[in-house]
Coordinates of C-alpha atoms in Angstrom, one line a residue:
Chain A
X27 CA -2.3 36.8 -13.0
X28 CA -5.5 35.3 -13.7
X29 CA -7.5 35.4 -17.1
X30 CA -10.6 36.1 -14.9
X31 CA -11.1 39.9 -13.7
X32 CA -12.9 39.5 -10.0
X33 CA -15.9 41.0 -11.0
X34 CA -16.4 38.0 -14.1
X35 CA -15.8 35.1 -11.1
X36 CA -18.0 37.2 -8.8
X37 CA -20.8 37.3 -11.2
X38 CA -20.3 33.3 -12.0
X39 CA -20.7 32.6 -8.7
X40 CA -23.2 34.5 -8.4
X41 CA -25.0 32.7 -11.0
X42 CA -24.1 29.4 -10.6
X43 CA -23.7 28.5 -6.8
X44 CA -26.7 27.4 -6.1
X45 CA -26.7 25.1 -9.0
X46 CA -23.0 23.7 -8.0
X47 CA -24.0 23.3 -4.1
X48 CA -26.9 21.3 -5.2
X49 CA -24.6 19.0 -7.3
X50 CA -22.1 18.7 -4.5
X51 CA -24.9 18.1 -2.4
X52 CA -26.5 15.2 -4.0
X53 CA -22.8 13.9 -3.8
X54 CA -21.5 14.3 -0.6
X55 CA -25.2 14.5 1.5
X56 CA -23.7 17.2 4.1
X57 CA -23.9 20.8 4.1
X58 CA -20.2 21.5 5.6
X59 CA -18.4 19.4 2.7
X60 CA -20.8 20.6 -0.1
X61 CA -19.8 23.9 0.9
X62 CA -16.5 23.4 0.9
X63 CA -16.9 21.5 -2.3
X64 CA -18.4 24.8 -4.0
X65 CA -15.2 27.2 -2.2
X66 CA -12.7 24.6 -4.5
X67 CA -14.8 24.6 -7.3
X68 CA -14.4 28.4 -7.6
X69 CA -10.9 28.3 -6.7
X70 CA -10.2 26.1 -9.3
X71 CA -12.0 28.5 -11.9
X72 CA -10.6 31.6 -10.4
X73 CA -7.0 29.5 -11.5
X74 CA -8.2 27.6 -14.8
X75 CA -6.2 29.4 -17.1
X76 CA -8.2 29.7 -19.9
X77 CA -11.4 31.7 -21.1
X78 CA -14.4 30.1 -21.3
X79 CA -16.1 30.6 -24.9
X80 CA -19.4 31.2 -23.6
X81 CA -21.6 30.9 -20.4
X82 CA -23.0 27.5 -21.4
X83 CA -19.5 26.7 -21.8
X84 CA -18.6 28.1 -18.3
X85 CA -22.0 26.2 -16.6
X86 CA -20.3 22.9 -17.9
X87 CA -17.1 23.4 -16.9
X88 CA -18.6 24.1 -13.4
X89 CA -20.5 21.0 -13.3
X90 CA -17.8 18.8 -14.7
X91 CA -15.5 20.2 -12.4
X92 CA -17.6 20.2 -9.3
X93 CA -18.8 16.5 -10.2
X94 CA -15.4 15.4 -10.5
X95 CA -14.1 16.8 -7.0
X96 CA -16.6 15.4 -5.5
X97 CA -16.0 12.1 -6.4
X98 CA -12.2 12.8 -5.1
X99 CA -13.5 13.8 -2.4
X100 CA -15.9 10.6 -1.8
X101 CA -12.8 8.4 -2.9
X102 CA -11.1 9.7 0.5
X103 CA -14.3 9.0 2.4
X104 CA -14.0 5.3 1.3
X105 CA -12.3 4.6 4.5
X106 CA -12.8 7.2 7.1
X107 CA -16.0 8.4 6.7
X108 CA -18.7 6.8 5.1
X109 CA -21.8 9.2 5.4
X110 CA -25.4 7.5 5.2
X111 CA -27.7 9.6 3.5
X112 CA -30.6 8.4 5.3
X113 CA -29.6 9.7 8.6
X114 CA -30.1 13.0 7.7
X115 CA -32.7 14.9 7.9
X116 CA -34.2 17.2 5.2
X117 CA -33.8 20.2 7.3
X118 CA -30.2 18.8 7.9
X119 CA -28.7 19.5 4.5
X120 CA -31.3 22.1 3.0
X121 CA -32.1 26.1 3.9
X122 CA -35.4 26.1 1.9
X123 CA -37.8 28.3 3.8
X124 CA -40.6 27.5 2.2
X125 CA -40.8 24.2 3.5
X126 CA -43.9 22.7 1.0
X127 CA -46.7 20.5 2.1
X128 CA -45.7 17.2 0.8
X129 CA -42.4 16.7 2.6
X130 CA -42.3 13.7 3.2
X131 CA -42.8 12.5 -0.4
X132 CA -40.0 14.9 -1.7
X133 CA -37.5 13.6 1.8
X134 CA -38.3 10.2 -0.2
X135 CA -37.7 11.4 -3.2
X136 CA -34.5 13.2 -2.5
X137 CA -33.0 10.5 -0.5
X138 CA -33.8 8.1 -3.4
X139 CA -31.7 10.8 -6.1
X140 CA -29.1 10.7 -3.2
X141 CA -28.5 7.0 -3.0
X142 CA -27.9 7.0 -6.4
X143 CA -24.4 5.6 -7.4
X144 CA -22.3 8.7 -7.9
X145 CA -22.4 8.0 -11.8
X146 CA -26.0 8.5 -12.4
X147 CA -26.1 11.5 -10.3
X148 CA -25.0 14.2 -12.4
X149 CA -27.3 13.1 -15.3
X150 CA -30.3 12.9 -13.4
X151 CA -30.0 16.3 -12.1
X152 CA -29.0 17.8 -15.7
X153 CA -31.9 16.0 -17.0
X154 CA -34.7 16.9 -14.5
X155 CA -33.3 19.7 -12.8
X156 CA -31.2 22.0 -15.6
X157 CA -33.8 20.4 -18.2
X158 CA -31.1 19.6 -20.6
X159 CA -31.6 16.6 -23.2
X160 CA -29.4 13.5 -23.0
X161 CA -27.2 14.4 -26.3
X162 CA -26.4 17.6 -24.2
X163 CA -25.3 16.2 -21.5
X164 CA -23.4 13.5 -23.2
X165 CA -21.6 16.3 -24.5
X166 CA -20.8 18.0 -21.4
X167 CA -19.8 14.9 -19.5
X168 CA -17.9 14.0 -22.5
X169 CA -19.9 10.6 -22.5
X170 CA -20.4 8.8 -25.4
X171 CA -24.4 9.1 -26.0
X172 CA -25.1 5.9 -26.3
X173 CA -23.3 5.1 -23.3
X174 CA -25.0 8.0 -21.7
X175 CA -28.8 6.8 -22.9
X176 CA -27.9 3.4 -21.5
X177 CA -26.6 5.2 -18.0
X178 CA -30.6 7.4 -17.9
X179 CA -31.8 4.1 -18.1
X180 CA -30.5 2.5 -15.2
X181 CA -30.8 5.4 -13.4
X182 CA -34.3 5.9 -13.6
X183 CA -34.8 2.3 -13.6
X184 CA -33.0 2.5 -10.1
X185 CA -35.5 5.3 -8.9
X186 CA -38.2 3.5 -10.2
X187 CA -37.6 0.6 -7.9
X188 CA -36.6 2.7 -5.2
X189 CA -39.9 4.3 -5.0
X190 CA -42.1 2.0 -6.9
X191 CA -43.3 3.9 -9.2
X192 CA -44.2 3.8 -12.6
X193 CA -44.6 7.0 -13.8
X194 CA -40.9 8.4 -14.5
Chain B
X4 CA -47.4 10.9 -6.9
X5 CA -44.2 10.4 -7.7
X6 CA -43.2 12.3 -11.1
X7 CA -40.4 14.7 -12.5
X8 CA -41.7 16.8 -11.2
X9 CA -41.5 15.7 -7.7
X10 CA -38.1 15.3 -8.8
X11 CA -37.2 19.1 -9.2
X12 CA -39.5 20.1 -6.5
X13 CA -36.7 17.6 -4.1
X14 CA -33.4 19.1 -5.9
X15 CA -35.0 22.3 -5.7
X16 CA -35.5 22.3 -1.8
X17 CA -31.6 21.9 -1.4
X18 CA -30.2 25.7 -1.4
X19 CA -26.8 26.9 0.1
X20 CA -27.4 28.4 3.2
X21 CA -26.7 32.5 2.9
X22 CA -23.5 32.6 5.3
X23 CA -21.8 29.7 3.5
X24 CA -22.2 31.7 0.3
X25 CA -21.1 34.9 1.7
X26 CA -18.1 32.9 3.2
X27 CA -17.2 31.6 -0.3
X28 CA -17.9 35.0 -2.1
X29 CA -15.4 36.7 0.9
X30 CA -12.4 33.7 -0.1
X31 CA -13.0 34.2 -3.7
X32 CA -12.3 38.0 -3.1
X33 CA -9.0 37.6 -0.7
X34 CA -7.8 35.2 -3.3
X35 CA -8.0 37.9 -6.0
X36 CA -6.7 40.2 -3.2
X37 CA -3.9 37.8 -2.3
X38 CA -2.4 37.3 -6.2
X39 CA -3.1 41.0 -6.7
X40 CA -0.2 41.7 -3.3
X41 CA 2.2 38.9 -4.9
X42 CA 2.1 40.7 -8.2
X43 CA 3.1 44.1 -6.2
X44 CA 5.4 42.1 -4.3
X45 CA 7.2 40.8 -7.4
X46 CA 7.2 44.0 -8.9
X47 CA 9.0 45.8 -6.0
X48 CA 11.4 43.4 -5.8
X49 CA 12.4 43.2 -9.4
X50 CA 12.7 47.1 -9.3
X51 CA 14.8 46.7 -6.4
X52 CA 16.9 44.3 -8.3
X53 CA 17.1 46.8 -11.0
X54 CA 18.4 49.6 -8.8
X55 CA 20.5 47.9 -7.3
X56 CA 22.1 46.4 -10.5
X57 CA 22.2 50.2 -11.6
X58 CA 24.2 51.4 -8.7
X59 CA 27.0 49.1 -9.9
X60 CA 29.6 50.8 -10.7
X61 CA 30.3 49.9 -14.1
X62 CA 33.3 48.3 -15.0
X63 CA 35.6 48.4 -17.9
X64 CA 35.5 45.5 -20.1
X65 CA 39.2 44.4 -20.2
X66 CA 39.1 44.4 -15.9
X67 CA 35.4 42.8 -16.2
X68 CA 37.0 39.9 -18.1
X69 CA 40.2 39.5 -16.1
X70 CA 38.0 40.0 -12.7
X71 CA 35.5 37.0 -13.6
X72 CA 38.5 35.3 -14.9
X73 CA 40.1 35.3 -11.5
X74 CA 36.9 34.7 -10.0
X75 CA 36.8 31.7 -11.8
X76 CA 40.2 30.3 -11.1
X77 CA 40.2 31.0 -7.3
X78 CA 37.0 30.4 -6.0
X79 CA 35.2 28.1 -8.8
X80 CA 37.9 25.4 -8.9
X81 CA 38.2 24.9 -5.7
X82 CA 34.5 24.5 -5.3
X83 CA 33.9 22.4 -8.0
X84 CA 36.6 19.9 -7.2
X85 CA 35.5 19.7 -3.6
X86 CA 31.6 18.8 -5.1
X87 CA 32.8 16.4 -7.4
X88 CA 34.5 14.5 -4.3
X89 CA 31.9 15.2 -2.3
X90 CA 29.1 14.4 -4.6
X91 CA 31.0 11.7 -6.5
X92 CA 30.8 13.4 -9.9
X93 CA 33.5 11.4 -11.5
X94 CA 30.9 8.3 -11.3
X95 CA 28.8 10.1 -13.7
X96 CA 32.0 8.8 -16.1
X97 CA 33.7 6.2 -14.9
X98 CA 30.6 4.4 -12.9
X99 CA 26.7 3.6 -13.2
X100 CA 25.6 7.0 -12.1
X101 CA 21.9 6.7 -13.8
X102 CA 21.0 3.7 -12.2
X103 CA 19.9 5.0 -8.6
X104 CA 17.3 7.3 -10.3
X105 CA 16.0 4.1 -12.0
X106 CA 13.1 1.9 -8.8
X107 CA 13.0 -0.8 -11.7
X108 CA 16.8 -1.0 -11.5
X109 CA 17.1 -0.5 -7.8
X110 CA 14.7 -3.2 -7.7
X111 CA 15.6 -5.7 -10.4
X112 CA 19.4 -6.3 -8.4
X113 CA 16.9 -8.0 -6.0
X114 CA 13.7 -9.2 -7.9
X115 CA 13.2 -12.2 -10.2
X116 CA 12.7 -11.5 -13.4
X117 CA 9.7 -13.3 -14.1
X118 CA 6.5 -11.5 -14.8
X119 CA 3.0 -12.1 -15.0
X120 CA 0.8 -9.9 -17.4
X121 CA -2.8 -9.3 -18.2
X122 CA -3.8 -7.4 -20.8
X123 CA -7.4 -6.7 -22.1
X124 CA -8.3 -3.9 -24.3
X125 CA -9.5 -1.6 -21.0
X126 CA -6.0 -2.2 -19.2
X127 CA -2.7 -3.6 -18.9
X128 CA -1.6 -4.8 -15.8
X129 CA 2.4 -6.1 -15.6
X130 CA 3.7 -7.4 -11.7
X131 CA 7.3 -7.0 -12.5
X132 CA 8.3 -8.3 -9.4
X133 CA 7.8 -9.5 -5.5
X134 CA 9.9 -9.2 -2.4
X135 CA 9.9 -10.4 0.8
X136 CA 11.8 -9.5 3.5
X137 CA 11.3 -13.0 6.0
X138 CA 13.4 -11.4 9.4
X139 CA 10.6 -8.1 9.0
X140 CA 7.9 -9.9 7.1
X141 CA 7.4 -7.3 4.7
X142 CA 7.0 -7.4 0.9
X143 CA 6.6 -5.5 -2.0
X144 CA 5.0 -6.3 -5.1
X145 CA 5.9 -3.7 -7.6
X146 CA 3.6 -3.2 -11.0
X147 CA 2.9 -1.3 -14.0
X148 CA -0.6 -0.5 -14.6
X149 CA -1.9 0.8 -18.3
X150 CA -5.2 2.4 -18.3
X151 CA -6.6 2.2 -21.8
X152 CA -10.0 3.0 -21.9
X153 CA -11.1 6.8 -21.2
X154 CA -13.8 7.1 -19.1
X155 CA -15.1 8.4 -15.5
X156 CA -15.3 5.0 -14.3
X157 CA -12.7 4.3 -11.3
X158 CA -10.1 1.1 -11.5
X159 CA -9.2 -0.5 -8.2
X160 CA -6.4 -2.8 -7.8
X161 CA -7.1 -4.5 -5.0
X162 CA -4.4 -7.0 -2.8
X163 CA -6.5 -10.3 -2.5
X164 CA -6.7 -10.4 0.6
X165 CA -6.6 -7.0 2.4
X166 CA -8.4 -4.6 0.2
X167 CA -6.4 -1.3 -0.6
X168 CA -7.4 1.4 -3.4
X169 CA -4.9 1.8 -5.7
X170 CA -5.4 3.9 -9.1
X171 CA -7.8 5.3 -10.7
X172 CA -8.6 6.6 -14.2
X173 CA -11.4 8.7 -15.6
X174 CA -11.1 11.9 -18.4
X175 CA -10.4 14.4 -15.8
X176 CA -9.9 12.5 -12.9
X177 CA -6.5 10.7 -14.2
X178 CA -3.4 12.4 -12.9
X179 CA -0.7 12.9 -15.9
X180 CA 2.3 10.6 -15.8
X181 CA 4.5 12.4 -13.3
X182 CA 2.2 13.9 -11.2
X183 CA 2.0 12.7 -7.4
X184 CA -0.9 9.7 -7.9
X185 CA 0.6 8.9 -4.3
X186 CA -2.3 11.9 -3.2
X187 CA -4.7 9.6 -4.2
X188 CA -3.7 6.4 -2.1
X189 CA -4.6 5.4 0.7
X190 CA -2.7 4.0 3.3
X191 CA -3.2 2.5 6.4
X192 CA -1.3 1.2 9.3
X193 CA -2.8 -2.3 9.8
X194 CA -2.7 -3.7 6.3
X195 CA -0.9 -2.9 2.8
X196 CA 0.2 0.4 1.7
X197 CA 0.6 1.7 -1.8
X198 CA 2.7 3.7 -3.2
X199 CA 3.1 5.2 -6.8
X200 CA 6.7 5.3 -8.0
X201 CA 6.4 9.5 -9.3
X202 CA 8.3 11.0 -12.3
X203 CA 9.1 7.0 -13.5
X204 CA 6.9 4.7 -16.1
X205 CA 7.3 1.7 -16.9
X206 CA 8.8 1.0 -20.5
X207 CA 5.2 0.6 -21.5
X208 CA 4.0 3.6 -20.2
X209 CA 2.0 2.4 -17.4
X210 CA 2.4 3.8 -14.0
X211 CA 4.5 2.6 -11.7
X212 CA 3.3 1.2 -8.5
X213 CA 4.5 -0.9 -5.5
X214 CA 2.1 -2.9 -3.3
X215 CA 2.7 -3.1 0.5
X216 CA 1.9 -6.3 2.5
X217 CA 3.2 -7.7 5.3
X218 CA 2.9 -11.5 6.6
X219 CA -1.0 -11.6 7.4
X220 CA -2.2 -10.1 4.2
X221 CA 0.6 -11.7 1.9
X222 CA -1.4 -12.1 -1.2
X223 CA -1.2 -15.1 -4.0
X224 CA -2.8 -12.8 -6.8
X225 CA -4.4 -9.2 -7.1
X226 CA -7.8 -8.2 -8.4
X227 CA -8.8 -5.6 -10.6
X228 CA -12.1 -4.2 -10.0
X229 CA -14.2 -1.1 -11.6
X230 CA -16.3 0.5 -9.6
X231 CA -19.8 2.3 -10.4
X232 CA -20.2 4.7 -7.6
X233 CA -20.3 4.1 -4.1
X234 CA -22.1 0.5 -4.1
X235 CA -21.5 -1.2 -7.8
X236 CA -18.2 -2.8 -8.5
X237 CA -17.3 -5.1 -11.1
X238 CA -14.6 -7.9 -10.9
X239 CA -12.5 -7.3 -14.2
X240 CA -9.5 -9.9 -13.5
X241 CA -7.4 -11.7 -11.3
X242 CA -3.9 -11.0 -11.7
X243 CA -1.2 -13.9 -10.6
X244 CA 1.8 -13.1 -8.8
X245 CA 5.4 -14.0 -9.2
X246 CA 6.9 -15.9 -6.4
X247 CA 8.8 -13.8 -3.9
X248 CA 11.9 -13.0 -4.2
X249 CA 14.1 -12.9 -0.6
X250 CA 15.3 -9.4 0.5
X251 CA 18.4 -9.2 2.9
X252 CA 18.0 -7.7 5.9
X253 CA 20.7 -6.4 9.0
X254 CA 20.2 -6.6 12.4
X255 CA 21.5 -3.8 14.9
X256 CA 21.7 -3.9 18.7
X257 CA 22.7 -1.4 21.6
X258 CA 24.2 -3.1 24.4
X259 CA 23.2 -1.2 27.5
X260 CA 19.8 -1.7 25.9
X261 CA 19.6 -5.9 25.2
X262 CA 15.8 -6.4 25.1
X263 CA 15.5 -4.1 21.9
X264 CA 16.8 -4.6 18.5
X265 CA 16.0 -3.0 14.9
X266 CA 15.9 -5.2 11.7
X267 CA 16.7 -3.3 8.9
X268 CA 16.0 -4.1 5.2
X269 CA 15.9 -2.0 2.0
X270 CA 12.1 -2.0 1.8
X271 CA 11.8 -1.0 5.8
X272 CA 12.7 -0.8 9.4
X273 CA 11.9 -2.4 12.5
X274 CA 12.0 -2.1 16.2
X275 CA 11.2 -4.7 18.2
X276 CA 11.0 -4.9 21.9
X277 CA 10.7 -7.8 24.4
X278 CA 11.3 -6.2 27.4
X279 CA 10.1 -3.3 29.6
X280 CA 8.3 -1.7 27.1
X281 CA 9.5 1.2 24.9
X282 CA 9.7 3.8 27.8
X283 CA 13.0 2.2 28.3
X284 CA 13.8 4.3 25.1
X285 CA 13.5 6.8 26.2
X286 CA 12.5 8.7 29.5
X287 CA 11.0 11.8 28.1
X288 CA 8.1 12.2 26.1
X289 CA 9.7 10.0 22.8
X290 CA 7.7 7.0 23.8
X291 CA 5.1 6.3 21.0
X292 CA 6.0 4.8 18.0
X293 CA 5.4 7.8 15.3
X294 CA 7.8 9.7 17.7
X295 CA 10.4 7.2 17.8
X296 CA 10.1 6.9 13.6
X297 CA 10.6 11.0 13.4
X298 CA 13.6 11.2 15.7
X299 CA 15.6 8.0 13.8
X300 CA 18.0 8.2 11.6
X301 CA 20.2 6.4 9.6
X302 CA 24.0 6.7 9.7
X303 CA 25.9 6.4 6.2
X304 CA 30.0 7.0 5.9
X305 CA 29.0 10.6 4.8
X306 CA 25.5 11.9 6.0
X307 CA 22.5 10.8 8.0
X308 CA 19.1 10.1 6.3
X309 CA 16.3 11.0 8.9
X310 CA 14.0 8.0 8.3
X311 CA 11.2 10.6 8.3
X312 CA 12.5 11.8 5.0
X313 CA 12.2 8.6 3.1
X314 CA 9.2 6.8 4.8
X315 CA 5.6 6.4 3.8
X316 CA 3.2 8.3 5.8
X317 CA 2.4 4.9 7.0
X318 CA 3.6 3.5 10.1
X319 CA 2.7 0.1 11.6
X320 CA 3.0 -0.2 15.3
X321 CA 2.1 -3.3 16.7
X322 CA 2.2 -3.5 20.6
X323 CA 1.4 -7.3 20.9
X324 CA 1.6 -8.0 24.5
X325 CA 1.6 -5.4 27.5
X326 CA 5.6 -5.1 27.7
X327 CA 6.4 -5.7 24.5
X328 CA 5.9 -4.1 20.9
X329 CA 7.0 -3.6 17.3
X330 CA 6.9 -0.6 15.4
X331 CA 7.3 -1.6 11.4
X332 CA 8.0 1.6 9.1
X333 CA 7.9 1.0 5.3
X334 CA 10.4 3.2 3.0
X335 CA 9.2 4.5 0.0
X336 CA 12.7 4.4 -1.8
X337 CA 15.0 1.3 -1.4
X338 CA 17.7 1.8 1.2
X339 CA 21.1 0.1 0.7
X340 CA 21.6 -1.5 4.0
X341 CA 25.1 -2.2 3.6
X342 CA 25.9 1.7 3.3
X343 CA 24.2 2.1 6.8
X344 CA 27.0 1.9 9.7
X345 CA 24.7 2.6 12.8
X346 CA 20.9 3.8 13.4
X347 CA 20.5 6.6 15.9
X348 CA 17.8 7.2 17.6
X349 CA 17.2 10.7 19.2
X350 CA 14.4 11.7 21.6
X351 CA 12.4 14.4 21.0
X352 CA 14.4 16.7 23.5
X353 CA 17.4 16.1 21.6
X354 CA 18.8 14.5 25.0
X355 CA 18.9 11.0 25.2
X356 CA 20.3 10.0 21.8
X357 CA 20.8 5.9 21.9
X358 CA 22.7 4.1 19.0
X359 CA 22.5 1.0 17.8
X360 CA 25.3 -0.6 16.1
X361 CA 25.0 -3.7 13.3
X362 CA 25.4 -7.2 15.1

C-alpha cells in the first residue's frame, strides 16, 4: 500500500501542479510532454515510499523530482527529437487567458529563460519565480552553495546577453 | 524594460491547461483505485489459500512423515537426477561452473590483457579490452567506468568517431550498480551501440560497459565529455584504446539457397546476400530484416536460443545495392559458436523454415 492516503496526493497536486508544469515546461518547451512530465511526477510521489516531513519538504521533492525527469526525458530527445524553443508560439505552450499587453517582451523573455541550458533552469525559476534565496535552493538541489552562487551567475549573465540588458 | 519582474510576469503566463490537469488528477485516482483492487485481490486469494489448506484432511504425524518420505524417494530423485543431467549440475563440482556468469571472463578467453586507464579525481575510466571480428567487421570495446564526483552534471563517453551517449551520473539521476543503465542508452542501427553489462562491476566498482562499432566507425580512442545542458559540453579526456584482439567467427550455408550465407561470431550474426534479394528467403511476408532477426534461431546439441532473446534492440541492415543486402545483429551476451550446430531460420508463418548448416 502506499504511505500516501488519496486525499494527501490529491491535495498536493492540487497545490503544486501548476508550479511542476511550469518547471517541466521551461524544460521540455511543449505542452503534451510537460504534461506527461507532471502525470510521472505524481506517480512517482504517489509510489515514494516515505513521508515527507513537511510541505516545504514535499515542494522540494516535487521539484527535484520533476527537474530530474525531465532531463531523462531530454536525454532521449538527444537523438530523435530535438524541439526548438523558438518555433513555438506563446499561445502554443501557455493557457493564460489574460493575455497582458506587453507580449511580445515577455515571448522574449520566456524564450530567453527557455534557452537556458537545462542546469540553470531550475534555479532561475526558484529564484525569480518561488522567490527562494540561493542558500535555499542550494539546499534543495543538494548543490554546494558556492557552486550554486557561481551557477546564478552565469545564468543571469546568459539572460543578460540574451536580451541585452542590464538591469537583472 | 527588462527586469525580474518581467521574469515572473513570463513564468507566470505558462499554466497547465484545465483538461490536462483533470486528466492527471483522474490517473492519480485510478492508480489509487488500481492498488486498492490488488490489495482485495491478494486478500481473497490468500483466504482462499487458507481454506483450502483447512479443508485438508489432517494427517497423523507418523503417516505424514512416511508419506513425504515416499514422496521424496519416488518422485524427487528421479527428478533431481534427471536436472542434474540435464542441467549439468555435477559441473558446479567437478568443472568451472561460475565462469559463464562472469562477461569479464567470457571475454578475457578472447581479449588481450592489456589495458589502458585514466584516472582523475571526477572518474576512472579502465578499457579492459577490444575485439574485432574481421569476417563481420564488428568489435567490441569493453570498459569500466567509475564516477567519482557527485553532481547533476551528465558524463558522456563518446566513440571518437561516431558519437554515442553512454553513462551518465548525477545525485539522483545515477542508477545503482545493478540496475538496468542499458534504459538509458541509446542505440542506433547505423553506428555503435552500447550496452551496459547489468548485475556485474568491475573489480573496482565501476560499471561495466561494452562499446559497439563496426568497420566505418572503428575508433583509435574514446572521449569523455561533461555536458551542461543541452548546448555546453566540456572535453574532459581522451582515452586510448588497446589494440584489437581477433574474434573467430563460423560460416554457414544452405545449399538449395547458394547466394546467401550467415557469418557467425560470439559478438554477432550476419546474413549476407548477393543474389536475388532476400525475398528468396522467404515467400511470405518474412522479408525485412528485423523479421528475419525474430524468426532465427540458433541450434545447440540441447536447445535452440531464439536470436531475439539474446540480441540488442539494435539491428543493422544494410541493403547496399538493389539485389543484394546484409542484415548485422549484435548479441548482448557472447555466444559460443562452436556449441552452435545449425541456424534456423523460420518465417513468420511458421512455413518455410530454411536451415543453414556450418561450411
Amino acid at each position: 500500500m502506499f504511505v500516501r492516503t488519496q486525499d494527501e496526493t490529491l491535495k498536493l497536486y492540487e497545490t503544486y501542479c501548476d508550479m511542476v508544469y511550469r518547471i517541466c515546461f521551461l524544460y521540455l518547451k511543449n505542452q503534451q510532454d510537460a504534461k506527461d512530465a507532471v502525470q510521472e511526477t505524481f506517480l512517482r510521489l504517489i509510489k515514494h515510499p516515505k513521508k515527507f516531513e513537511n510541505e516545504a519538504h514535499a515542494k522540494s521533492w516535487l521539484i527535484v523530482t520533476a527537474s530530474n525527469y525531465c532531463k531523462d526525458v531530454l536525454k532521449s530527445f538527444w537523438h530523435h527529437k530535438q524541439v526548438d524553443g523558438e518555433s513555438f508560439p506563446l499561445t502554443e505552450f501557455s493557457s493564460n487567458k489574460d493575455v497582458p499587453s506587453n507580449q511580445e517582451l515577455l515571448d522574449e523573455v520566456l524564450y530567453a529563460v527557455m534557452r537556458l541550458p537545462d542546469q540553470y533552469k531550475t534555479i532561475i525559476y526558484l529564484y525569480y519565480y518561488e522567490g527562494y534565496q540561493l542558500g535555499e535552493i542550494a539546499n534543495i538541489l543538494h548543490v554546494n552553495p558556492s557552486t550554486l552562487r557561481s551557477r546564478f551567475a552565469k545564468a543571469k549573465s546568459i539572460l543578460r546577453k540574451t536580451l541585452q540588458e542590464d538591469t537583472l | 524594460m527588462k527586469s525580474e519582474q518581467d521574469i515572473f510576469t513570463a513564468i507566470d503566463s505558462i499554466h497547465m491547461p484545465d483538461m490536462d490537469k483533470e486528466f492527471v488528477r483522474q490517473k492519480i485516482v485510478q492508480t489509487y483505485k488500481d492498488e486498492e483492487e490488488n490489495a482485495i485481490n491478494s486478500h481473497t486469494e490468500a483466504n482462499k489459500n487458507q481454506n483450502s489448506a483447512a479443508r485438508k484432511r489432517h494427517i497423523p504425524f507418523p503417516r505424514y512423515v512416511l508419506a513425504a518420505a515416499l514422496a521424496l524417494f519416488f518422485v524427487g530423485i528421479p527428478i533431481t537426477t534427471y536436472a542434474a543431467i540435464h542441467f549439468q549440475w555435477f559441473s558446479l563440482f567437478f568443472g568451472n561452473a561460475t565462469e559463464q556468469q562472469s562477461v569479464l571472463k567470457e571475454l578475457s578467453e578472447y581479449m588481450n590483457t592489456e589495458e589502458t586507464i585514466t584516472e582523475t579525481e571526477e572518474y576512472k575510466i579502465t578499457v579492459k579490452g577490444n575485439l574485432y571480428s574481421s569476417d563481420q567487421q564488428l568489435g567490441l570495446i569493453v570498459c569500466s567506468i567509475v564516477i567519482k564526483e557527485d553532481n547533476d552534471d551528465y558524463f558522456d563517453v563518446v566513440n571518437h568517431k561516431k558519437e554515442r551517449y553512454l553513462s551518465k551520473a548525477g545525485e539522483t539521476t545515477l542508477p545503482k550498480i545493478g540496475s538496468p543503465l542499458v534504459s538509458f542508452l541509446y542505440l542506433n542501427k547505423d553506428t555503435t551501440t552500447t550496452l551496459y553489462y547489468d548485475g556485474e562491476t568491475s573489480e573496482d566498482g565501476g560499471y561495466l560497459c561494452g562499446l559497439r562499432y563496426n568497420a566505418d566507425s572503428a575508433p583509435d580512442k574514446l572521449t569523455l565529455i561533461r555536458s551542461y545542458g543541452d548546448t555546453k559540453r566540456t572535453i574532459l579526456a581522451e582515452i586510448s584504446i588497446p589494440k584489437s584482439a581477433d574474434m573467430p567467427a563460423a560460416t554457414f550455408s544452405n545449399k538449395q539457397l547458394t547466394d546467401t550465407t550467415i557469418t557467425l561470431s560470439p559478438l554477432g550474426i550476419t546474413f549476407h546476400n548477393m543474389g536475388s534479394g532476400k525475398q528468396q528467403l522467404f515467400y511470405d511476408n518474412t522479408s525485412d530484416g528485423t523479421s528475419i532477426r525474430n524468426t532465427t534461431k540458433l541450434v545447440l546439441p540441447d536447445k535452440k536460443i531464439a536470436i531475439a532473446d539474446i540480441s540488442t534492440s539494435s539491428l543493422i541492415e544494410d541493403i547496399s545495392t538493389f539485389d543484394s543486402y546484409q542484415i548485422y545483429q549484435e548479441f548482448d551476451e557472447l555466444v559460443n559458436i562452436q556449441d552452435v550446430a545449425a541456424i534456423q531460420v523460420d518465417s513468420t508463418t511458421g512455413n518455410n523454415a530454411i536451415t543453414f548448416q556450418p561450411e
